Amino acid sequence: MKTALRTCPLCETSCGLRLTLDDAGSVLRVEGDQDDPFSKGFICPKGAALGQLDEDPDRLTRPLVRVDGELRPASWEEAFAEVHRGLGEIMAAHGRDAVALYFGNPTFHTMAGFLYRQPLTQTLGSRNVYSAGTIDQMPKHVASGLMFGDPMAVAVPDLDRTDYMLILGANPVESNGSLCVAPNFKGRLRALQERGGKVVVVDPRRTRTAELADEHLFIRPGTDAYLLFGIVHTLFAEGLTSLDMEVTGLPELRSLASDFTPEVVERACGVPAATTVRLAREIAAAPSASVYARIGTCTAEFGSTAQWLVDVINALTGNLDRAGGVMFAKTAGLEIFRSGQPFATGAWHSRVRGLPEVLGEIPVATMADEIETPGEGQVRALLTVGGNPALSAPGAPRLARALSGLDFMVCVDPYLNETTRHANVILPPPRILQSPHFDFLVQIIMVRNYARFSPPVLPLGQDQRSEASILAKLLLILSGQGPDVGPEVAEEMLLGQLLAAAPGLRDGLDGADGTENILDALLKLGSYGLSLDAMRQAPHGLDLGPLQPRLEEILCTASGKVDLAPAVLAADVSRLLDRLRDPAPEMVLIGRRHLRSNNSWMHNVPSLVGGSNRCTLHVHPRDVARFGLGDRARVKSAAGEVEVSVEATETVMPGVVSLPHGWGHEDSGQAVARSNPGVNANALTDELVVDPVSGNAVFNGVPVQVLPV
Ligand SMILES: Nc1nc2c(c(=O)[nH]1)N[C@H]1C(S)=C(S)[C@@H](COP(=O)(O)OP(=O)(O)OC[C@H]3O[C@@H](n4cnc5c(=O)[nH]c(N)nc54)[C@H](O)[C@@H]3O)O[C@H]1N2
Ligand SMILES: Nc1nc2c(c(=O)[nH]1)N[C@H]1C(S)=C(S)[C@@H](COP(=O)(O)OP(=O)(O)OC[C@H]3O[C@@H](n4cnc5c(=O)[nH]c(N)nc54)[C@H](O)[C@@H]3O)O[C@H]1N2
Ligand code: SF4
Ligand SMILES: [Mo]
């Protein structure tokens, strides 16, 4: 038996784990690491299932290459040679824009995903770069970029010190938190209440977070921007602002907010006018307060407006960049990547729908258009890394059909699933326990500064490649160096770029491989003067202290001040006003997450599915009666139709139905998932509807019809 410490890599929360393994390397037990200064022993059911995920028999152990229409096991040499041939032919015949990239959610967590994403993108030089960002949090980056200059400057609630928290469209008790990394989120909310604070949740469902809160407000889906504007309106109208920094755009903001009286807000959102006024007064009066809004508000038609107004309220009430309000974390290895250049969008536009580039990407919502529409720049090949857009993208069935029509597709993914089944080559990363872990990006959004490094627990087998070396090989192929050059050439290239200004550091690097050397270099160049060695000395993780005010270091708008009314966002307010004239749809669809789920890829672990984690349609009993629903219902939208089991529940508000995403596994190579496939919520979401400012997909507030079967 052997004990190993490591960070759970499954979600943003980054819990420290203590694993017990047998001599063969099988996980016997997973516990929370009590000595981790940040997670302090917290673990969720997914972390507890890490061993089953790690040893999932459906995990691919060898590359697959399509021969005569069929995916067959191949050697790594054969697989890379085929990638070289396939991508090479397309780039030679049609140029680099004909090859698209898609980076999925796990690439935000894996070391390889972080280290190789930019290099792969830059080396390919295609306009067709996509990521899970535009089906998730792009509105937050846009709002932060426009207000603070830096799209990665995400203000996170100072959860452990705040006295008041307004949570919109997030269910951290089940999701464990997002863009706000806080292991044991629930315990931290309870502590907030125990120190006399208040938690208010705004959600069309009475979630587990809402149950815990002091107050829960139902809101008509897709209308959070109105409620937030109503709060801003009240702060001005009642003289409740206590702005304590230099800003631009204050008069413009006041004028924009003037139309959104609490009465207008009530008509749009269903939140009583008196409640909006009270919320504004409470936030202003609290010793410290933080407004926090996630998926329910980001993946909505006015996502960018909502994210902007969240930080407007934080700023107007003196809660931006101060203890107990919302603050900016200080990462151990990423500060050198801050460009200091003011953020802008639209360096190019998507070919078919003219949607603006944001953060070097175009929206996933237009990927199918770019594949299907002939002409110069048409996408003919796709490389996905850790993504399952055939389930997770809006209008997913259309995208899945488009994937099947590609000339060539390469997937770096451990599973044969709804997306990778269309591939010509699948390159599987090794098991979780064979991979190193260091959360680079997640450090940006932690409620306390913290770092922890986990070396691989188990060695690679002879026939395995680390994910970093797989991506390094792809980088070399894209850069024209062919399939036979070793990955260390790419690693040296990355190190050379990183150490261009500090070449003296090169000799002292003491990583076990190129990836560890890059980490060592980043830590040594980083804010805390850390090193890989310091991380090894602290296997339970290093507490780097509470968040500190640091807006001055981060701010890089053209004016050098926080912009409260960025022109791009101000210009979009007329759309919000125009929408007031449209009648509200009779029924709308929203999503939900279950504690034992994680997007599309954890339905293959028996202990994580079943019980209450089922793909059912939540419908209010009144609507069940109104539509005469039985056990099953047909749900129709402008984009498509599904038939699904009905679960009557008063936790969802009347006029709203909720369906979880990530299901629809009938074509999966994951046996457990295939036996309990569920339906794909994204057969109903409409890829033609986006938040136009960020290009983000709209998953919440989708107009639907619900019919008996
Ligand atoms: N257990 C579990 N954890 C996860 C994941 C998972 O799939 N399962 N996924 C991970 C990922 S990728 C992410 S991005 C995070 C997301 O983390 P969260 O943002 O906390 O995600 P959800 O749990 O989906 O919570 C969104 C809430 O918004 C509500 N909602 C829907 N529409 C609206 C609306 O218009 N207005 C308002 N105010 N609320 C609305 C929904 O009812 C839901 O309760 O979770 C991460 N963690
Ligand atoms: N209707 C609706 N749709 C949604 C959402 C919603 O709330 N409602 N949420 C959206 C959100 S927030 C997100 S983040 C997206 C997620 O969208 P995606 O990132 O496209 O989907 P995931 O389901 O996270 O798929 C992850 C993929 O990575 C693979 N994988 C797992 N571990 C590794 C690894 O270590 N390395 C590599 N290379 N691959 C790995 C899995 O096998 C799987 O294929 O879905 C979005 N879609
Ligand atoms: S909350 Fe669960 S899945 Fe997320 S890091 Fe912690 S143990 Fe892992
Ligand atoms: Mo996400």
CSV table of C-alpha atoms in Angstrom, one decimal, residues 376-600:
chain,number,residue,atom,x,y,z
A,376,GLU,CA,-12.6,30.5,-49.2
A,377,GLY,CA,-11.7,29.9,-45.5
A,378,GLN,CA,-14.2,27.1,-45.1
A,379,VAL,CA,-13.2,24.8,-42.2
A,380,ARG,CA,-12.3,21.4,-43.5
A,381,ALA,CA,-10.3,20.0,-40.6
A,382,LEU,CA,-10.6,20.2,-36.8
A,383,LEU,CA,-8.3,19.5,-33.9
A,384,THR,CA,-10.1,19.1,-30.5
A,385,VAL,CA,-8.3,19.0,-27.2
A,386,GLY,CA,-10.4,17.8,-24.3
A,387,GLY,CA,-13.7,18.8,-25.7
A,388,ASN,CA,-17.1,17.3,-26.5
A,389,PRO,CA,-18.8,20.0,-28.6
A,390,ALA,CA,-21.1,17.4,-30.2
A,391,LEU,CA,-22.9,17.5,-26.8
A,392,SER,CA,-21.9,20.8,-25.2
A,393,ALA,CA,-22.3,23.3,-28.0
A,394,PRO,CA,-25.6,25.1,-28.8
A,395,GLY,CA,-27.5,23.4,-31.6
A,396,ALA,CA,-25.3,20.4,-31.0
A,397,PRO,CA,-27.0,17.9,-33.4
A,398,ARG,CA,-26.3,20.2,-36.3
A,399,LEU,CA,-22.7,20.5,-35.2
A,400,ALA,CA,-22.3,16.8,-34.9
A,401,ARG,CA,-23.6,16.4,-38.5
A,402,ALA,CA,-21.1,19.0,-39.6
A,403,LEU,CA,-18.2,17.1,-37.8
A,404,SER,CA,-19.1,14.0,-39.7
A,405,GLY,CA,-18.6,16.0,-43.0
A,406,LEU,CA,-15.1,17.2,-42.1
A,407,ASP,CA,-12.3,16.1,-44.3
A,408,PHE,CA,-10.1,15.4,-41.3
A,409,MET,CA,-10.4,15.5,-37.6
A,410,VAL,CA,-7.9,14.9,-34.7
A,411,CYS,CA,-8.9,14.6,-31.1
A,412,VAL,CA,-6.7,14.5,-28.0
A,413,ASP,CA,-9.1,12.8,-25.7
A,414,PRO,CA,-9.2,9.7,-23.4
A,415,TYR,CA,-12.6,8.5,-24.7
A,416,LEU,CA,-14.3,7.5,-27.8
A,417,ASN,CA,-17.4,9.6,-27.4
A,418,GLU,CA,-20.0,11.7,-29.3
A,419,THR,CA,-17.4,14.0,-30.6
A,420,THR,CA,-14.3,11.8,-31.0
A,421,ARG,CA,-16.3,9.2,-32.9
A,422,HIS,CA,-16.0,11.5,-35.9
A,423,ALA,CA,-12.2,11.7,-35.7
A,424,ASN,CA,-9.7,10.3,-38.1
A,425,VAL,CA,-7.1,10.1,-35.3
A,426,ILE,CA,-7.7,10.0,-31.5
A,427,LEU,CA,-4.7,10.6,-29.3
A,428,PRO,CA,-5.4,9.5,-25.7
A,429,PRO,CA,-3.6,11.2,-22.8
A,430,PRO,CA,-2.6,8.8,-20.0
A,431,ARG,CA,-4.5,8.1,-16.9
A,432,ILE,CA,-5.2,10.9,-14.4
A,433,LEU,CA,-2.7,9.5,-11.9
A,434,GLN,CA,0.0,9.3,-14.5
A,435,SER,CA,-0.3,13.1,-15.2
A,436,PRO,CA,1.3,16.0,-13.2
A,437,HIS,CA,-1.0,18.7,-12.0
A,438,PHE,CA,-0.6,22.4,-11.3
A,439,ASP,CA,-3.6,24.7,-11.6
A,440,PHE,CA,-2.3,27.7,-13.6
A,441,LEU,CA,-5.5,29.4,-14.7
A,442,VAL,CA,-7.5,28.5,-11.7
A,443,GLN,CA,-5.2,30.6,-9.6
A,444,ILE,CA,-6.7,33.7,-11.2
A,445,ILE,CA,-10.0,33.0,-9.5
A,446,MET,CA,-9.2,31.7,-6.1
A,447,VAL,CA,-10.7,33.3,-3.0
A,448,ARG,CA,-7.4,32.9,-1.3
A,449,ASN,CA,-3.9,32.9,-2.9
A,450,TYR,CA,-2.7,29.3,-3.0
A,451,ALA,CA,-0.6,26.9,-5.0
A,452,ARG,CA,0.0,23.2,-5.0
A,453,PHE,CA,1.9,20.9,-7.3
A,454,SER,CA,1.2,17.2,-7.8
A,455,PRO,CA,3.8,15.2,-9.6
A,456,PRO,CA,2.4,12.1,-11.4
A,457,VAL,CA,1.5,9.3,-8.9
A,458,LEU,CA,2.2,6.5,-11.3
A,459,PRO,CA,4.8,6.3,-14.1
A,460,LEU,CA,3.9,6.2,-17.8
A,461,GLY,CA,3.8,2.7,-19.4
A,462,GLN,CA,6.1,2.0,-22.3
A,463,ASP,CA,3.4,2.6,-24.8
A,464,GLN,CA,2.0,5.9,-23.3
A,465,ARG,CA,2.7,9.5,-23.9
A,466,SER,CA,2.1,12.4,-21.5
A,467,GLU,CA,-0.5,14.8,-22.7
A,468,ALA,CA,2.2,17.5,-22.9
A,469,SER,CA,4.3,15.4,-25.2
A,470,ILE,CA,1.2,14.7,-27.4
A,471,LEU,CA,0.5,18.4,-27.7
A,472,ALA,CA,4.2,19.1,-28.2
A,473,LYS,CA,4.2,16.7,-31.2
A,474,LEU,CA,1.2,18.4,-32.6
A,475,LEU,CA,2.8,21.7,-32.3
A,476,LEU,CA,5.9,20.5,-34.2
A,477,ILE,CA,3.6,19.0,-36.9
A,478,LEU,CA,1.8,22.3,-37.2
A,479,SER,CA,5.0,24.2,-37.4
A,480,GLY,CA,6.1,22.2,-40.3
A,481,GLN,CA,8.8,20.1,-38.5
A,482,GLY,CA,7.1,16.9,-39.4
A,483,PRO,CA,6.0,13.8,-37.3
A,484,ASP,CA,9.4,12.5,-36.4
A,485,VAL,CA,10.9,15.3,-34.3
A,486,GLY,CA,10.9,14.6,-30.5
A,487,PRO,CA,8.7,16.6,-28.1
A,488,GLU,CA,11.7,17.9,-26.3
A,489,VAL,CA,12.4,20.2,-29.2
A,490,ALA,CA,9.0,21.9,-28.6
A,491,GLU,CA,9.6,22.0,-24.9
A,492,GLU,CA,13.0,23.7,-25.4
A,493,MET,CA,11.4,26.2,-27.7
A,494,LEU,CA,8.8,27.1,-25.1
A,495,LEU,CA,11.4,27.4,-22.4
A,496,GLY,CA,13.6,29.6,-24.7
A,497,GLN,CA,10.7,32.0,-25.2
A,498,LEU,CA,9.9,32.1,-21.5
A,499,LEU,CA,13.4,32.7,-20.4
A,500,ALA,CA,14.3,35.1,-23.2
A,501,ALA,CA,14.6,37.9,-20.6
A,502,ALA,CA,16.2,35.7,-17.9
A,503,PRO,CA,18.4,33.2,-19.6
A,504,GLY,CA,20.4,32.8,-16.4
A,505,LEU,CA,17.6,30.8,-14.9
A,506,ARG,CA,18.0,28.0,-17.5
A,507,ASP,CA,20.8,26.1,-15.7
A,508,GLY,CA,19.0,26.0,-12.3
A,509,LEU,CA,15.8,24.3,-13.5
A,510,ASP,CA,15.4,21.0,-11.9
A,511,GLY,CA,12.2,19.5,-13.3
A,512,ALA,CA,11.9,15.8,-14.0
A,513,ASP,CA,10.9,16.7,-17.6
A,514,GLY,CA,10.2,19.6,-19.9
A,515,THR,CA,6.8,20.3,-18.4
A,516,GLU,CA,8.2,20.5,-14.9
A,517,ASN,CA,11.0,22.7,-16.1
A,518,ILE,CA,8.5,25.1,-17.6
A,519,LEU,CA,6.6,25.2,-14.3
A,520,ASP,CA,9.9,25.7,-12.4
A,521,ALA,CA,10.7,28.7,-14.7
A,522,LEU,CA,7.2,30.2,-14.4
A,523,LEU,CA,7.4,29.9,-10.6
A,524,LYS,CA,10.8,31.5,-10.5
A,525,LEU,CA,9.7,34.3,-12.7
A,526,GLY,CA,6.5,34.7,-10.6
A,527,SER,CA,5.3,37.0,-7.9
A,528,TYR,CA,6.1,34.9,-4.9
A,529,GLY,CA,9.7,33.9,-5.7
A,530,LEU,CA,8.6,30.2,-5.6
A,531,SER,CA,10.2,27.3,-7.4
A,532,LEU,CA,9.4,23.7,-8.2
A,533,ASP,CA,11.5,22.8,-5.2
A,534,ALA,CA,9.5,25.0,-2.9
A,535,MET,CA,6.4,23.2,-4.2
A,536,ARG,CA,7.9,19.8,-3.6
A,537,GLN,CA,8.7,20.9,0.0
A,538,ALA,CA,5.0,21.7,0.4
A,539,PRO,CA,3.1,18.6,-0.8
A,540,HIS,CA,-0.1,19.7,0.9
A,541,GLY,CA,0.0,23.0,-0.9
A,542,LEU,CA,1.1,26.5,0.0
A,543,ASP,CA,-1.1,29.1,1.5
A,544,LEU,CA,-0.1,32.4,-0.1
A,545,GLY,CA,-2.4,34.5,2.1
A,546,PRO,CA,-5.7,36.3,1.8
A,547,LEU,CA,-6.5,38.4,-1.3
A,548,GLN,CA,-5.0,41.9,-1.2
A,549,PRO,CA,-6.1,45.1,-2.9
A,550,ARG,CA,-4.3,45.2,-6.2
A,551,LEU,CA,-6.4,46.9,-8.8
A,552,GLU,CA,-3.6,49.5,-9.4
A,553,GLU,CA,-1.3,46.7,-10.6
A,554,ILE,CA,-3.9,45.3,-12.9
A,555,LEU,CA,-5.7,48.2,-14.3
A,556,CYS,CA,-4.7,48.8,-18.0
A,557,THR,CA,-7.6,50.7,-19.6
A,558,ALA,CA,-6.6,53.5,-22.0
A,559,SER,CA,-7.7,56.1,-19.4
A,560,GLY,CA,-5.9,54.3,-16.5
A,561,LYS,CA,-9.2,54.3,-14.7
A,562,VAL,CA,-12.0,51.8,-14.2
A,563,ASP,CA,-14.5,52.4,-17.0
A,564,LEU,CA,-18.0,52.1,-15.6
A,565,ALA,CA,-19.7,52.6,-19.0
A,566,PRO,CA,-17.6,51.0,-21.8
A,567,ALA,CA,-18.8,52.1,-25.2
A,568,VAL,CA,-19.4,48.6,-26.5
A,569,LEU,CA,-21.6,47.7,-23.6
A,570,ALA,CA,-23.4,51.1,-23.4
A,571,ALA,CA,-24.3,50.7,-27.1
A,572,ASP,CA,-25.9,47.3,-26.4
A,573,VAL,CA,-28.3,48.8,-23.8
A,574,SER,CA,-30.8,49.8,-26.4
A,575,ARG,CA,-31.2,46.1,-27.2
A,576,LEU,CA,-32.2,45.5,-23.6
A,577,LEU,CA,-34.7,48.3,-23.7
A,578,ASP,CA,-36.1,47.1,-27.1
A,579,ARG,CA,-36.7,43.7,-25.6
A,580,LEU,CA,-39.0,45.2,-23.0
A,581,ARG,CA,-41.6,45.6,-25.8
A,582,ASP,CA,-41.6,41.9,-26.8
A,583,PRO,CA,-44.0,39.7,-24.9
A,584,ALA,CA,-42.2,37.2,-22.6
A,585,PRO,CA,-42.3,33.6,-24.0
A,586,GLU,CA,-44.8,31.4,-22.3
A,587,MET,CA,-42.3,28.6,-21.4
A,588,VAL,CA,-38.6,28.8,-21.3
A,589,LEU,CA,-35.8,26.2,-20.9
A,590,ILE,CA,-32.9,26.5,-18.5
A,591,GLY,CA,-30.2,24.1,-17.4
A,592,ARG,CA,-29.0,22.6,-14.1
A,593,ARG,CA,-26.0,20.8,-12.7
A,594,HIS,CA,-26.0,17.9,-10.3
A,595,LEU,CA,-23.4,17.4,-7.6
A,596,ARG,CA,-22.3,14.1,-9.1
A,597,SER,CA,-22.0,15.4,-12.7
A,598,ASN,CA,-19.4,17.2,-14.7
A,599,ASN,CA,-20.5,18.3,-18.1
A,600,SER,CA,-20.6,15.4,-20.5
